[in-house]
XYZ file of C-alpha atoms in Angstrom:
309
model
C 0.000 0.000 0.000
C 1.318 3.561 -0.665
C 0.806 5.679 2.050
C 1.350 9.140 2.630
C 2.192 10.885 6.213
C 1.282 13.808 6.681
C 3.422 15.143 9.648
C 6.714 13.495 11.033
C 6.083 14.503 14.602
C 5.222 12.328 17.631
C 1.953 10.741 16.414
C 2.392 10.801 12.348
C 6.140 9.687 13.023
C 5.428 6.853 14.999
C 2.885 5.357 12.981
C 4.693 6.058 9.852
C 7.679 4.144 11.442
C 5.886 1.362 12.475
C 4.659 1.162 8.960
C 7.495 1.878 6.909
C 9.301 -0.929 9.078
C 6.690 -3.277 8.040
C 7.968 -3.148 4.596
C 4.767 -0.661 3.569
C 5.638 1.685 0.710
C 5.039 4.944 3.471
C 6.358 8.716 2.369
C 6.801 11.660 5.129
C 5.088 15.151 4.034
C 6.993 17.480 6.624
C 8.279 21.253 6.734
C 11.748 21.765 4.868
C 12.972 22.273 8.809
C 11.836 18.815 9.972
C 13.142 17.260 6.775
C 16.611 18.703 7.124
C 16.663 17.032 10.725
C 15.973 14.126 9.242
C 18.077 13.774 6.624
C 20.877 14.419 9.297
C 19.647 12.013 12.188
C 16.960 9.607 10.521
C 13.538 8.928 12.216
C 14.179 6.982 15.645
C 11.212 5.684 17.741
C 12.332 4.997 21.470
C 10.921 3.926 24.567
C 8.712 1.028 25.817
C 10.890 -1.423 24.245
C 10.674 -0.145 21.154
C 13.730 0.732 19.053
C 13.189 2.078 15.295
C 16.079 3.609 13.246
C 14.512 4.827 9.621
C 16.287 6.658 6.834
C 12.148 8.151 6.236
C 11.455 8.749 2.854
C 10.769 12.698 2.733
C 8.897 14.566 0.243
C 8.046 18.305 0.720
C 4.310 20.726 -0.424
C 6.387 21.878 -3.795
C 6.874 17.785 -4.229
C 4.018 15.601 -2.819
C 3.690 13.182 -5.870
C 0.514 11.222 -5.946
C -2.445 9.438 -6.141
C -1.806 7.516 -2.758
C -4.140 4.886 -1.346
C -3.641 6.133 2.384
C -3.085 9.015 3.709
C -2.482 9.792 7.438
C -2.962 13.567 8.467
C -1.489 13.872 11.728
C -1.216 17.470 11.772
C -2.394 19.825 14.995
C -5.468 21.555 13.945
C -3.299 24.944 14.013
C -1.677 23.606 10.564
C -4.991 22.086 9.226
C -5.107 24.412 6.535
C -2.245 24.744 5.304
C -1.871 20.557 4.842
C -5.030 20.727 3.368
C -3.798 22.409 0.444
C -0.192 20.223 0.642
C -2.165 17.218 0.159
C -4.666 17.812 -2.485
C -2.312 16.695 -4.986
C -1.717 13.161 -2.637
C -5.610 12.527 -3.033
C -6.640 10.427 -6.565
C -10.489 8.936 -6.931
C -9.239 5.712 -4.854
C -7.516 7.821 -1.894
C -8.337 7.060 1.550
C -7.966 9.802 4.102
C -7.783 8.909 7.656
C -7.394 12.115 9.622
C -5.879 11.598 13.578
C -6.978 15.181 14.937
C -8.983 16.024 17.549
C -12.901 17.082 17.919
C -14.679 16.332 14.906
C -14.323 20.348 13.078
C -11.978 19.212 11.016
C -14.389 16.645 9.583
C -16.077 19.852 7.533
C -13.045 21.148 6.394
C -12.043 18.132 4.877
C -14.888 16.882 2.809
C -14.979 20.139 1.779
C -11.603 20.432 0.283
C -11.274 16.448 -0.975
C -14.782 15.636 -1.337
C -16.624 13.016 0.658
C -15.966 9.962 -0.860
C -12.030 10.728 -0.140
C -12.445 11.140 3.959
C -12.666 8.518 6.655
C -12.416 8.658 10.180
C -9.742 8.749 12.603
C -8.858 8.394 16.237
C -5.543 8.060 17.517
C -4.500 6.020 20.793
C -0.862 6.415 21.588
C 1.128 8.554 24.279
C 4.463 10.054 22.705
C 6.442 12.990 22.567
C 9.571 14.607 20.782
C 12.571 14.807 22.757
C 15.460 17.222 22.702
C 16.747 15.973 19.517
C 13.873 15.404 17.893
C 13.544 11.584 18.234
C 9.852 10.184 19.313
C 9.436 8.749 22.659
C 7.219 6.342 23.491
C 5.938 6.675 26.856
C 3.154 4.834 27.409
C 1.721 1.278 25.944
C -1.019 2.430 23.266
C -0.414 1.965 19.927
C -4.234 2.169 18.288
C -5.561 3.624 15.222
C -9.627 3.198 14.519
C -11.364 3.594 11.630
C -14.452 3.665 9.641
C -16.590 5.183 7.081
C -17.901 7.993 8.383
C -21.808 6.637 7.516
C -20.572 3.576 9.267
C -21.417 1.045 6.517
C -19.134 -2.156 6.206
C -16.293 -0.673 3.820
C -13.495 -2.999 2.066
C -11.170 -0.537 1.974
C -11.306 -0.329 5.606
C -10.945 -3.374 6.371
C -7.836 -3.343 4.209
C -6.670 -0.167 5.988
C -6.999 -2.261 9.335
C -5.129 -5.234 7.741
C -2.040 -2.942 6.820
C -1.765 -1.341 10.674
C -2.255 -4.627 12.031
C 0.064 -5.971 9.693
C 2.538 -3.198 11.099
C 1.823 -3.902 15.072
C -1.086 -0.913 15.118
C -3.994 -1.947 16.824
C -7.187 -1.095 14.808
C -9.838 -2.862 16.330
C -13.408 -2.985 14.523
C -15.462 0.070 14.898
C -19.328 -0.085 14.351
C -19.323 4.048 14.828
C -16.709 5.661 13.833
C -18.270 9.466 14.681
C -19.378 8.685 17.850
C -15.233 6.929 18.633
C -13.984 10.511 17.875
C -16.578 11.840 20.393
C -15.670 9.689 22.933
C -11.764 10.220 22.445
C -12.770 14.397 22.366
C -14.636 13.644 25.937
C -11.066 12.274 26.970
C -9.310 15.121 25.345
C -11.245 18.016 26.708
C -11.546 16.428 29.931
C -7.714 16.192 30.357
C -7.207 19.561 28.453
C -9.588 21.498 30.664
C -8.237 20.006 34.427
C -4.622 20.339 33.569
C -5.250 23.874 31.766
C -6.965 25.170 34.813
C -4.771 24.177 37.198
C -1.484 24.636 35.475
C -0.045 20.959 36.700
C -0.240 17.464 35.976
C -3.187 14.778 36.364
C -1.302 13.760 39.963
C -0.674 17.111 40.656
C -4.420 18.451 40.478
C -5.417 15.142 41.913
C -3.170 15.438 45.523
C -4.901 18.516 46.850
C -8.759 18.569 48.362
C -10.956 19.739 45.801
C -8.559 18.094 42.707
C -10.759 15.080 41.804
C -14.032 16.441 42.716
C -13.078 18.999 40.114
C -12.403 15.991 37.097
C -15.693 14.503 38.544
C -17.596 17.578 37.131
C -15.686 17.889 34.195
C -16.674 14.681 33.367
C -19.938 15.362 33.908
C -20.221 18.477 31.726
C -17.980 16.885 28.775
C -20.124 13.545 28.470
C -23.304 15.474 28.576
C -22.233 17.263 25.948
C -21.445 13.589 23.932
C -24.808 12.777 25.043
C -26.801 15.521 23.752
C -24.367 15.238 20.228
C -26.106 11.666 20.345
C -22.696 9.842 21.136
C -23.492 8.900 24.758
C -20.157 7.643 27.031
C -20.272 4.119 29.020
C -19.164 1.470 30.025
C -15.345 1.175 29.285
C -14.559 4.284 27.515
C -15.902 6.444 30.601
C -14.133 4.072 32.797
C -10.827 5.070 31.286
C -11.875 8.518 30.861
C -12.490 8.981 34.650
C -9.608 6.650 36.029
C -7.110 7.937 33.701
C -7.897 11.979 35.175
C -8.571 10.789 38.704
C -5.092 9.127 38.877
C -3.103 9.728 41.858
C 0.636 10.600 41.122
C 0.384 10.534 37.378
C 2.412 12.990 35.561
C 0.436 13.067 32.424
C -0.385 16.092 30.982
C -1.761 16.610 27.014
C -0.137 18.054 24.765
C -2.138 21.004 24.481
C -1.280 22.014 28.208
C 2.628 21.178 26.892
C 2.351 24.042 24.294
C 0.599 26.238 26.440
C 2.831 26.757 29.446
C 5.683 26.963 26.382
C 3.962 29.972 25.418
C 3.147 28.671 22.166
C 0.181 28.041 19.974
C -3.054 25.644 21.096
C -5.684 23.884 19.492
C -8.216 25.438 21.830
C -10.769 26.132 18.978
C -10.813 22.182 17.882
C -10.599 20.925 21.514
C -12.734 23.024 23.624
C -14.334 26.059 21.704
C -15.606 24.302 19.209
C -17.374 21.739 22.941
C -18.734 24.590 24.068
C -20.338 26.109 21.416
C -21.937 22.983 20.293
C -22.879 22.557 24.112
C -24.285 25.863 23.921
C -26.395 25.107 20.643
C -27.597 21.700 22.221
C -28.680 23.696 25.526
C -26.132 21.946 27.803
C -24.617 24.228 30.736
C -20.843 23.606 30.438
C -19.534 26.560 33.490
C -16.202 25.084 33.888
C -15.502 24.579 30.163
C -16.400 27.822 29.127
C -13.929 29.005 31.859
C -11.089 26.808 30.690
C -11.890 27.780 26.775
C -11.905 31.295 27.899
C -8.261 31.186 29.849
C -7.398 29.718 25.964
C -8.418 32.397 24.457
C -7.037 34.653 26.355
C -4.005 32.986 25.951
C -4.449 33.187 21.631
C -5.027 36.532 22.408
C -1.876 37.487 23.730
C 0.037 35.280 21.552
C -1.717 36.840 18.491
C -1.518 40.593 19.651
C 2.357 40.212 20.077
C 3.222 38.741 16.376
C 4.489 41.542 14.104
């Protein structure tokens, strides 16, 4: 299969190495930056056991080539638009696009732009980071990718999707819903986004002080009635993670999101928790502590946008 990553960064690069070392025909779309760190060190995957050493096959926007039958956009919703353009030349009548963002905004945008017959679903399940040289560590066991049409019917070309990341050690389980998978991972998302965010410290951190898990409790609460009223209602398992993954004692995990904002940098705020509340707002759901964690965002884009030249 000839795939197409979009993004050589600590999700798209460690799926694309998993792939690629699988013997799948895979090509990295990344900035001329990224590509010039590559060329010098190669892509290297570290961490829970794992040990990948790629010479990545790079191509760049002015370059793409195409049709490919997968691509993986792996992008932060900041560079959505751009990669949308850098890909439309990647996308023929038989291209699969499997997007790994967050929220479901960028669901629009796509079909838009490649058409709906071109765009699948996505969710992402994996915990890594780039460290100081720019190699991806692993930290945590996850390795998943689901997907489906986003109509849900059965869909060969899915099923061959989940053949090739299986094939490659990704876990890509059968999903019946697709839509309401990236709900449920958006619940997690905002959830973790919104506690660490308001708090400025880690899951453990917010969790060893009186009043720290009472306050995931009700952001639980707010952020699966939210699913609910959306029609993608959380139980059973996925809520069970949801709640004992923020209510952790000790953990260190923070999001990414919370990563880039106490670096001063740019968030994806509008995919991960404006776009929440204002669909909360439209579906009549009271969301108080959202809306005050979106608004500290915001603030925060604000700043960051006042100060550019």
């Amino acid at each position: 299969m000839r795939i197409l990553t979009v993004g050589a960064g600590a999700v798209g690069g460690f799926f694309g190495a998993r792939l690629a070392n699988a013997g799948q025909d895979v090509s990295f779309l990344v900035r001329p930056g990224r590509a010039k760190a590559l060329e010098a060190r190669g892509l290297r995957v570290t961490g829970q056991g794992e040990q990948l050493h790629l010479a990545p096959r790079l191509v760049t926007a002015d370059a793409v080539g195409g049709p490919y039958d997968l691509v993986l956009l792996s992008v932060k919703a900041t560079a959505l638009t751009t990669a949308l353009a850098d890909i439309e030349p990647a996308v023929g009548p038989d291209t699969a696009v499997v997007p790994l963002l967050n929220g479901v905004a960028h669901l629009d945008a796509l079909v838009a732009r490649l058409g709906a017959g071109a765009v699948l679903g996505g969710v992402a399940k994996v915990v890594t980071t780039l460290n100081e040289d720019g190699d991806i560590l692993r930290m945590a066991p996850p390795a998943v990718i689901l997907t489906g049409e986003l109509d849900a019917r059965p869909s060969a070309r899915v099923d061959s999707i989940r053949t090739v990341l299986a094939e490659a050690g990704i876990d890509s389980p059968a999903t019946e819903d697709i839509v309401a998978a990236m709900w449920h991972k958006w619940v997690f998302i905002s959830t973790l986004v919104a506690l660490t965010c308001l708090m400025r410290g880690t899951v453990g951190e917010v969790n060893a002080v009186a009043g720290g898990p009472g306050l995931a409790a009700a952001l639980i609460a707010e952020t699966t009635a939210v699913a609910e009223a959306a029609g993608h209602p959380v139980t059973g398992a996925e809520l069970a993670f949801t709640t004992s993954t923020v209510t952790a004692p000790g953990s260190p995990l923070t999001p990414s999101l919370y990563r880039d904002l106490v670096a001063g940098a740019p968030t994806e705020a509008d995919h991960v928790l404006t776009d929440l509340t204002l669909r909360a707002r439209a579906l009549g759901v009271a969301t108080p502590l959202l809306d005050l964690a979106d608004l500290q965002l915001r603030v925060h884009e604000q700043r960051l946008s006042a100060a550019r030249p």
